[in-house]
């Protein structure tokens, strides 16, 4: 008889050198540098909106109101840089100097007074506006949740490999136009499957029912795409990049090979395209999906109560990232737990959380190595098959 698996608690070691403490200059240093980088990017986006902003997002926000936010960001960057100089005599002063320099460059380029006019529509651009707004929203919402309701209190913000995941976060948002072009192009190949009667029926539903239908349809597609990435040996090296994260938090979900990033968006676009739901329902779904995708990777311990029997939660998805034997190839769903229950891949052992993350075979830790990892693995497999 097989012995039941012995679940163990996860141990996160304290790292005082990486902690943010008031009065040391580290907090003000990071704030000033972050605000200066975001401010300069925003100034460039105002100068070259056709090349550095996304047409879809421009329809949502008020560019003039955001200039007021830019104004405060630039001045607070200078304030925090000055505070860094006053609090610290060491290396943080250099970062403070960089922050001041970047902010002054932003002022020299026009700062928050750049005139706003008509934007020439371009099919392909860099999503600098999407990057800035997504970063600010993620920090305000999810980093706050992680500090108020931490699962692992000793896990620091700048945990190991956070810079690697920040690169993926930036890439995924800057490439949003290219991702949408590819996804729409992919969906257009399913014109033959469009049913006007089905779309009319969907559009006649209340918006809330359309949203539920979209969630279930998208979840079904994402479940099987996700499962294929795990169980088809040729695809696994691509998805393994996402699973190479060893410390989960709001930023960890950004890690993913660009092939998976593009394919995942393309696949989920198919049910959205075929259903033909109202724009309001699609917007609600996109917002829900974006927030949930970040939340389920967060370092949070929030009691979801009965909702955990319906929706994918952090505990559920953390088990998907576990390298422990009972959790391998489980919990594929993105939105609800329905399809994992239906197809026998559900794993949620009571109140236990994973003790270990990462893949069973450790991947390269650098971005370049992770990008080339699938090719390396395919060559190794091919070499074994050759006489």
Tab-separated table of C-alpha atoms in Angstrom:
chain	number	residue	atom	x	y	z
A	1	UNK	CA	0.000	0.000	0.000
A	2	UNK	CA	1.338	3.420	-0.993
A	3	UNK	CA	2.080	5.719	1.935
A	4	UNK	CA	0.179	9.033	1.873
A	5	UNK	CA	2.273	11.984	0.799
A	6	UNK	CA	3.680	13.985	3.691
A	7	UNK	CA	3.093	17.663	2.996
A	8	UNK	CA	5.669	19.987	4.534
A	9	UNK	CA	5.532	23.724	5.239
A	10	UNK	CA	7.568	26.070	3.042
A	11	UNK	CA	10.478	27.846	4.720
A	12	UNK	CA	11.435	31.309	3.502
A	13	UNK	CA	14.638	32.617	5.043
A	14	UNK	CA	14.844	36.195	6.220
A	15	UNK	CA	17.121	38.435	4.169
A	16	UNK	CA	17.763	41.612	6.178
A	17	UNK	CA	20.032	43.031	3.467
A	18	UNK	CA	17.111	43.094	1.021
A	19	UNK	CA	14.443	44.389	3.393
A	20	UNK	CA	12.987	47.864	3.075
A	21	UNK	CA	13.288	49.740	6.358
A	22	UNK	CA	12.330	53.336	7.056
A	23	UNK	CA	15.248	55.711	7.546
A	24	UNK	CA	17.923	53.848	5.570
A	25	UNK	CA	17.407	55.528	2.190
A	26	UNK	CA	16.558	52.306	0.354
A	27	UNK	CA	12.830	53.044	0.102
A	28	UNK	CA	13.316	56.613	-1.140
A	29	UNK	CA	16.007	55.405	-3.564
A	30	UNK	CA	13.734	52.843	-5.225
A	31	UNK	CA	10.808	55.266	-5.308
A	32	UNK	CA	12.843	58.046	-6.917
A	33	UNK	CA	14.426	55.748	-9.499
A	34	UNK	CA	11.114	54.073	-10.367
A	35	UNK	CA	9.248	57.378	-10.708
A	36	UNK	CA	12.031	58.901	-12.797
A	37	UNK	CA	12.046	55.972	-15.240
A	38	UNK	CA	8.253	55.951	-15.530
A	39	UNK	CA	8.179	59.739	-15.931
A	40	UNK	CA	10.742	59.753	-18.718
A	41	UNK	CA	8.892	56.948	-20.496
A	42	UNK	CA	5.644	58.909	-20.158
A	43	UNK	CA	7.264	62.050	-21.581
A	44	UNK	CA	8.506	60.061	-24.571
A	45	UNK	CA	5.032	58.566	-25.023
A	46	UNK	CA	3.532	62.080	-25.115
A	47	UNK	CA	6.161	63.172	-27.629
A	48	UNK	CA	5.722	60.169	-29.936
A	49	UNK	CA	2.219	58.772	-29.222
A	50	UNK	CA	1.856	57.111	-32.631
A	51	UNK	CA	4.925	54.971	-31.954
A	52	UNK	CA	4.821	54.523	-28.170
A	53	UNK	CA	1.130	54.180	-27.268
A	54	UNK	CA	-1.593	51.688	-28.145
A	55	UNK	CA	-4.685	52.781	-30.049
A	56	UNK	CA	-7.014	50.560	-27.983
A	57	UNK	CA	-5.795	51.959	-24.657
A	58	UNK	CA	-5.838	55.592	-25.836
A	59	UNK	CA	-9.615	55.296	-26.160
A	60	UNK	CA	-9.889	54.430	-22.462
A	61	UNK	CA	-7.769	56.993	-20.610
A	62	UNK	CA	-7.752	60.808	-20.506
A	63	UNK	CA	-4.313	61.943	-21.686
A	64	UNK	CA	-4.726	65.418	-20.175
A	65	UNK	CA	-5.617	64.073	-16.732
A	66	UNK	CA	-2.652	61.712	-16.850
A	67	UNK	CA	-0.377	64.693	-17.458
A	68	UNK	CA	-1.352	65.897	-13.988
A	69	UNK	CA	-0.279	62.516	-12.613
A	70	UNK	CA	2.977	62.873	-14.576
A	71	UNK	CA	3.579	66.276	-12.993
A	72	UNK	CA	3.358	64.864	-9.465
A	73	UNK	CA	5.468	61.833	-10.410
A	74	UNK	CA	8.299	64.047	-11.697
A	75	UNK	CA	8.355	66.288	-8.637
A	76	UNK	CA	8.072	63.398	-6.209
A	77	UNK	CA	10.952	61.696	-8.007
A	78	UNK	CA	13.126	64.726	-7.242
A	79	UNK	CA	11.822	64.839	-3.658
A	80	UNK	CA	12.629	61.182	-2.967
A	81	UNK	CA	16.043	61.538	-4.621
A	82	UNK	CA	16.835	64.465	-2.301
A	83	UNK	CA	15.610	62.395	0.642
A	84	UNK	CA	17.943	59.582	-0.423
A	85	UNK	CA	20.886	61.981	-0.328
A	86	UNK	CA	19.892	63.106	3.145
A	87	UNK	CA	19.427	59.624	4.600
A	88	UNK	CA	22.224	57.638	3.016
A	89	UNK	CA	25.948	58.040	2.536
A	90	UNK	CA	26.486	54.922	0.456
A	91	UNK	CA	25.594	53.419	-2.899
A	92	UNK	CA	21.993	54.620	-2.912
A	93	UNK	CA	23.218	58.151	-3.583
A	94	UNK	CA	24.341	57.043	-7.037
A	95	UNK	CA	20.836	55.778	-7.796
A	96	UNK	CA	19.442	59.059	-6.504
A	97	UNK	CA	21.719	60.930	-8.888
A	98	UNK	CA	20.538	58.758	-11.790
A	99	UNK	CA	16.925	59.465	-10.827
A	100	UNK	CA	17.536	63.222	-10.790
A	101	UNK	CA	19.255	63.032	-14.183
A	102	UNK	CA	16.415	61.070	-15.781
A	103	UNK	CA	13.798	63.434	-14.373
A	104	UNK	CA	15.697	66.507	-15.592
A	105	UNK	CA	15.938	64.953	-19.057
A	106	UNK	CA	12.169	64.518	-18.917
A	107	UNK	CA	11.718	68.194	-18.030
A	108	UNK	CA	14.095	69.221	-20.828
A	109	UNK	CA	12.013	67.245	-23.354
A	110	UNK	CA	8.844	69.071	-22.356
A	111	UNK	CA	7.807	67.342	-19.148
A	112	UNK	CA	4.104	67.469	-18.362
A	113	UNK	CA	3.445	70.437	-20.696
A	114	UNK	CA	3.699	68.605	-24.022
A	115	UNK	CA	0.741	69.572	-26.252
A	116	UNK	CA	-1.801	66.811	-26.881
A	117	UNK	CA	-3.171	66.526	-30.395
A	118	UNK	CA	-4.529	64.047	-32.873
A	119	UNK	CA	-2.589	60.797	-33.024
A	120	UNK	CA	-1.811	59.228	-36.361
A	121	UNK	CA	-3.104	55.646	-36.150
A	122	UNK	CA	-0.438	52.994	-36.593
A	123	UNK	CA	-1.020	49.272	-36.633
A	124	UNK	CA	2.199	48.436	-34.798
A	125	UNK	CA	3.596	50.393	-31.853
A	126	UNK	CA	5.250	49.894	-28.478
A	127	UNK	CA	2.813	49.827	-25.554
A	128	UNK	CA	4.678	52.252	-23.303
A	129	UNK	CA	1.386	53.657	-21.992
A	130	UNK	CA	0.157	50.128	-21.254
A	131	UNK	CA	3.427	49.324	-19.471
A	132	UNK	CA	3.274	52.416	-17.243
A	133	UNK	CA	-0.383	52.072	-16.269
A	134	UNK	CA	-0.181	48.299	-15.738
A	135	UNK	CA	2.906	48.662	-13.560
A	136	UNK	CA	1.393	51.403	-11.405
A	137	UNK	CA	-1.883	49.504	-11.055
A	138	UNK	CA	-0.131	46.249	-10.195
A	139	UNK	CA	2.082	47.870	-7.567
A	140	UNK	CA	-0.782	49.753	-5.932
A	141	UNK	CA	-3.199	46.811	-5.881
A	142	UNK	CA	-1.166	43.639	-5.629
A	143	UNK	CA	1.939	44.734	-3.767
A	144	UNK	CA	-0.401	46.288	-1.199
A	145	UNK	CA	-2.295	43.002	-0.887
A	146	UNK	CA	0.991	41.124	-0.462
A	147	UNK	CA	1.997	43.401	2.398
A	148	UNK	CA	-1.411	43.312	4.095
A	149	UNK	CA	-2.089	39.568	3.670
A	150	UNK	CA	1.276	37.856	3.051
A	151	UNK	CA	1.504	34.106	2.824
A	152	UNK	CA	5.259	34.274	3.411
A	153	UNK	CA	5.998	37.391	5.430
A	154	UNK	CA	9.757	36.993	5.102
A	155	UNK	CA	9.714	36.980	1.288
A	156	UNK	CA	11.133	40.357	0.252
A	157	UNK	CA	9.939	42.523	-2.639
A	158	UNK	CA	13.283	42.226	-4.438
A	159	UNK	CA	13.393	38.460	-4.001
A	160	UNK	CA	15.816	36.379	-6.114
A	161	UNK	CA	15.379	36.879	-9.888
A	162	UNK	CA	12.877	39.714	-9.546
A	163	UNK	CA	14.830	41.633	-12.221
A	164	UNK	CA	14.416	38.713	-14.640
A	165	UNK	CA	10.661	38.782	-14.132
A	166	UNK	CA	10.604	42.571	-14.455
A	167	UNK	CA	12.128	42.157	-17.915
A	168	UNK	CA	9.335	39.743	-18.874
A	169	UNK	CA	6.745	42.149	-17.452
A	170	UNK	CA	8.127	44.974	-19.596
A	171	UNK	CA	8.383	42.843	-22.733
A	172	UNK	CA	4.830	41.502	-22.434
A	173	UNK	CA	3.382	44.991	-22.124
A	174	UNK	CA	5.568	46.726	-24.699
A	175	UNK	CA	4.738	44.012	-27.242
A	176	UNK	CA	0.973	44.278	-26.718
A	177	UNK	CA	0.299	45.656	-30.233
A	178	UNK	CA	2.224	42.825	-31.891
A	179	UNK	CA	0.472	40.280	-29.661
A	180	UNK	CA	-2.978	41.647	-30.566
A	181	UNK	CA	-2.146	41.736	-34.289
A	182	UNK	CA	-1.032	38.109	-34.163
A	183	UNK	CA	-4.050	37.059	-32.066
A	184	UNK	CA	-6.543	38.789	-34.369
A	185	UNK	CA	-4.825	37.358	-37.457
A	186	UNK	CA	-5.021	33.892	-35.929
A	187	UNK	CA	-8.710	34.288	-35.005
A	188	UNK	CA	-9.566	35.510	-38.515
A	189	UNK	CA	-8.757	32.035	-39.846
A	190	UNK	CA	-11.897	30.784	-38.085
A	191	UNK	CA	-14.333	32.812	-40.189
A	192	UNK	CA	-15.731	29.524	-41.458
A	193	UNK	CA	-16.926	28.686	-37.928
A	194	UNK	CA	-18.756	31.965	-37.277
A	195	UNK	CA	-22.491	31.457	-36.806
A	196	UNK	CA	-24.650	34.609	-37.040
A	197	UNK	CA	-27.469	32.845	-35.194
A	198	UNK	CA	-25.169	31.879	-32.303
A	199	UNK	CA	-23.794	35.406	-32.077
A	200	UNK	CA	-27.303	36.889	-32.141
A	201	UNK	CA	-28.328	34.567	-29.323
A	202	UNK	CA	-25.291	35.536	-27.266
A	203	UNK	CA	-25.839	39.258	-27.845
A	204	UNK	CA	-29.476	38.916	-26.734
A	205	UNK	CA	-28.327	37.647	-23.324
A	206	UNK	CA	-27.877	39.982	-20.332
A	207	UNK	CA	-24.312	41.264	-20.062
A	208	UNK	CA	-23.680	39.319	-16.849
A	209	UNK	CA	-24.650	36.063	-18.579
A	210	UNK	CA	-22.428	36.906	-21.555
A	211	UNK	CA	-19.517	37.399	-19.159
A	212	UNK	CA	-20.098	33.989	-17.565
A	213	UNK	CA	-20.280	32.364	-20.994
A	214	UNK	CA	-17.048	34.067	-22.090
A	215	UNK	CA	-15.256	32.991	-18.900
A	216	UNK	CA	-16.286	29.354	-19.350
A	217	UNK	CA	-15.476	29.273	-23.084
A	218	UNK	CA	-12.096	30.929	-22.598
A	219	UNK	CA	-11.335	28.691	-19.627
A	220	UNK	CA	-12.085	25.561	-21.662
A	221	UNK	CA	-9.667	26.609	-24.407
A	222	UNK	CA	-6.984	27.738	-21.952
A	223	UNK	CA	-7.322	24.511	-19.964
A	224	UNK	CA	-6.541	22.314	-22.960
A	225	UNK	CA	-3.847	24.615	-24.302
A	226	UNK	CA	-2.202	24.642	-20.871
A	227	UNK	CA	-2.522	20.883	-20.537
A	228	UNK	CA	-0.956	20.384	-23.968
A	229	UNK	CA	2.035	22.501	-22.928
A	230	UNK	CA	2.543	20.163	-19.976
A	231	UNK	CA	1.816	16.777	-21.469
A	232	UNK	CA	3.129	17.089	-25.031
A	233	UNK	CA	6.883	16.611	-24.647
A	234	UNK	CA	7.749	18.866	-27.583
A	235	UNK	CA	5.817	21.786	-26.060
A	236	UNK	CA	6.910	21.421	-22.433
A	237	UNK	CA	10.343	23.142	-22.811
A	238	UNK	CA	8.517	26.313	-23.910
A	239	UNK	CA	6.158	26.317	-20.926
A	240	UNK	CA	8.927	25.237	-18.551
A	241	UNK	CA	10.242	28.801	-18.666
A	242	UNK	CA	7.114	29.976	-16.856
A	243	UNK	CA	7.530	27.224	-14.266
A	244	UNK	CA	11.164	28.075	-13.588
A	245	UNK	CA	10.067	30.730	-11.061
A	246	UNK	CA	11.145	29.743	-7.550
A	247	UNK	CA	9.412	32.542	-5.611
A	248	UNK	CA	5.840	33.417	-6.516
A	249	UNK	CA	4.532	36.965	-6.229
A	250	UNK	CA	2.626	39.527	-8.334
A	251	UNK	CA	5.536	39.763	-10.768
A	252	UNK	CA	6.191	36.030	-11.183
A	253	UNK	CA	3.286	35.431	-13.567
A	254	UNK	CA	4.968	37.632	-16.171
A	255	UNK	CA	7.712	35.086	-16.782
A	256	UNK	CA	6.968	33.173	-19.941
A	257	UNK	CA	8.616	32.295	-23.228
A	258	UNK	CA	7.534	34.665	-26.005
A	259	UNK	CA	6.185	31.714	-28.026
A	260	UNK	CA	3.767	30.880	-25.216
A	261	UNK	CA	2.828	34.555	-24.689
A	262	UNK	CA	1.798	34.908	-28.333
A	263	UNK	CA	0.135	31.490	-28.654
A	264	UNK	CA	-1.871	31.826	-25.454
A	265	UNK	CA	-3.379	35.172	-26.538
A	266	UNK	CA	-4.079	33.771	-30.005
A	267	UNK	CA	-5.867	30.699	-28.652
A	268	UNK	CA	-8.078	32.570	-26.195
A	269	UNK	CA	-9.087	34.994	-28.948
A	270	UNK	CA	-10.881	32.197	-30.839
A	271	UNK	CA	-13.835	31.692	-28.454
A	272	UNK	CA	-14.137	35.477	-27.980
A	273	UNK	CA	-14.279	35.906	-31.758
A	274	UNK	CA	-16.774	33.109	-32.339
A	275	UNK	CA	-19.152	34.120	-29.545
A	276	UNK	CA	-19.427	37.691	-30.797
A	277	UNK	CA	-20.360	39.049	-27.348
A	278	UNK	CA	-21.047	42.721	-26.656
A	279	UNK	CA	-18.054	45.001	-26.210
A	280	UNK	CA	-19.050	45.726	-22.598
A	281	UNK	CA	-19.012	42.015	-21.777
A	282	UNK	CA	-15.619	41.589	-23.460
A	283	UNK	CA	-14.193	44.526	-21.502
A	284	UNK	CA	-15.420	43.042	-18.228
A	285	UNK	CA	-13.863	39.683	-19.107
A	286	UNK	CA	-10.521	41.210	-20.144
A	287	UNK	CA	-10.358	43.155	-16.865
A	288	UNK	CA	-11.301	40.080	-14.832
A	289	UNK	CA	-8.785	37.864	-16.634
A	290	UNK	CA	-5.939	40.379	-16.305
A	291	UNK	CA	-6.490	40.902	-12.564
A	292	UNK	CA	-6.951	37.204	-11.834
A	293	UNK	CA	-3.799	36.259	-13.769
A	294	UNK	CA	-1.739	38.456	-11.454
A	295	UNK	CA	-3.608	37.610	-8.255
A	296	UNK	CA	-3.197	33.833	-8.547
A	297	UNK	CA	0.592	34.191	-8.577
A	298	UNK	CA	0.641	36.598	-5.620
A	299	UNK	CA	2.257	35.941	-2.270
A	300	UNK	CA	-1.063	36.338	-0.470
A	301	UNK	CA	-3.059	34.254	1.998
A	302	UNK	CA	-6.589	35.582	1.613
A	303	UNK	CA	-9.508	33.448	2.865
A	304	UNK	CA	-11.657	33.139	-0.250
A	305	UNK	CA	-14.196	30.919	1.506
A	306	UNK	CA	-16.682	29.207	-0.836
A	307	UNK	CA	-15.280	31.138	-3.819
A	308	UNK	CA	-12.309	28.754	-3.865
A	309	UNK	CA	-14.690	25.975	-4.922
A	310	UNK	CA	-15.533	27.966	-8.062
A	311	UNK	CA	-12.618	30.187	-9.041
A	312	UNK	CA	-8.890	29.651	-9.455
A	313	UNK	CA	-7.239	31.178	-6.368
A	314	UNK	CA	-3.606	31.750	-5.324
A	315	UNK	CA	-3.487	28.518	-3.296
A	316	UNK	CA	-4.891	26.512	-6.238
A	317	UNK	CA	-2.459	27.977	-8.747
A	318	UNK	CA	0.534	27.845	-6.402
A	319	UNK	CA	0.036	24.083	-6.370
A	320	UNK	CA	0.195	24.113	-10.162
A	321	UNK	CA	3.672	25.671	-9.834
A	322	UNK	CA	4.829	23.141	-7.254
A	323	UNK	CA	7.528	20.615	-8.105
A	324	UNK	CA	6.198	18.182	-5.483
A	325	UNK	CA	5.098	14.853	-6.932
A	326	UNK	CA	1.327	14.978	-6.160
A	327	UNK	CA	1.038	18.412	-7.779
A	328	UNK	CA	2.847	17.754	-11.056
A	329	UNK	CA	0.554	18.141	-14.102
A	330	UNK	CA	-2.445	19.377	-12.122
A	331	UNK	CA	-4.574	22.548	-11.835
A	332	UNK	CA	-4.444	23.669	-15.471
A	333	UNK	CA	-7.469	25.972	-15.370
A	334	UNK	CA	-7.053	29.737	-15.673
A	335	UNK	CA	-10.381	31.060	-14.369
A	336	UNK	CA	-12.523	28.378	-12.704
A	337	UNK	CA	-11.776	24.970	-11.216
A	338	UNK	CA	-14.564	23.372	-13.276
A	339	UNK	CA	-12.491	21.698	-15.982
A	340	UNK	CA	-9.839	20.386	-13.593
A	341	UNK	CA	-12.629	18.689	-11.649
A	342	UNK	CA	-14.268	17.360	-14.824
A	343	UNK	CA	-11.063	15.975	-16.339
A	344	UNK	CA	-9.391	14.653	-13.175
A	345	UNK	CA	-6.535	17.134	-12.760
A	346	UNK	CA	-7.764	18.925	-9.623
A	347	UNK	CA	-5.343	19.091	-6.681
A	348	UNK	CA	-6.038	21.123	-3.544
A	349	UNK	CA	-4.997	19.257	-0.369
A	350	UNK	CA	-6.921	21.064	2.348
A	351	UNK	CA	-5.102	24.024	3.833
A	352	UNK	CA	-1.639	22.903	2.675
A	353	UNK	CA	0.489	25.077	0.405
A	354	UNK	CA	3.506	23.949	-1.654
A	355	UNK	CA	6.881	23.643	0.017
A	356	UNK	CA	8.781	23.775	-3.292
A	357	UNK	CA	8.336	25.596	-6.596
A	358	UNK	CA	10.367	25.488	-9.851
A	359	UNK	CA	10.676	22.629	-12.364
A	360	UNK	CA	12.053	19.174	-11.554
A	361	UNK	CA	14.922	19.882	-13.980
A	362	UNK	CA	16.343	23.323	-13.239
A	363	UNK	CA	16.416	25.780	-16.134
A	364	UNK	CA	19.007	28.492	-16.878
A	365	UNK	CA	18.494	31.485	-14.619
A	366	UNK	CA	19.266	34.164	-17.218
A	367	UNK	CA	16.808	35.546	-19.788
A	368	UNK	CA	18.947	34.568	-22.754
A	369	UNK	CA	19.358	31.005	-21.508
A	370	UNK	CA	15.618	30.683	-20.903
A	371	UNK	CA	14.842	32.000	-24.389
A	372	UNK	CA	17.084	29.398	-26.005
A	373	UNK	CA	16.155	26.594	-23.588
A	374	UNK	CA	13.457	24.993	-25.823
A	375	UNK	CA	15.854	24.826	-28.784
A	376	UNK	CA	18.567	23.284	-26.606
A	377	UNK	CA	16.150	20.657	-25.294
A	378	UNK	CA	14.829	19.856	-28.783
A	379	UNK	CA	18.372	19.396	-30.076
A	380	UNK	CA	19.161	17.091	-27.152
A	381	UNK	CA	16.053	14.986	-27.833
A	382	UNK	CA	16.816	14.850	-31.544
A	383	UNK	CA	20.396	13.813	-30.820
A	384	UNK	CA	19.202	10.911	-28.690
A	385	UNK	CA	16.967	9.678	-31.508
A	386	UNK	CA	19.685	9.801	-34.154
A	387	UNK	CA	21.846	6.662	-34.576
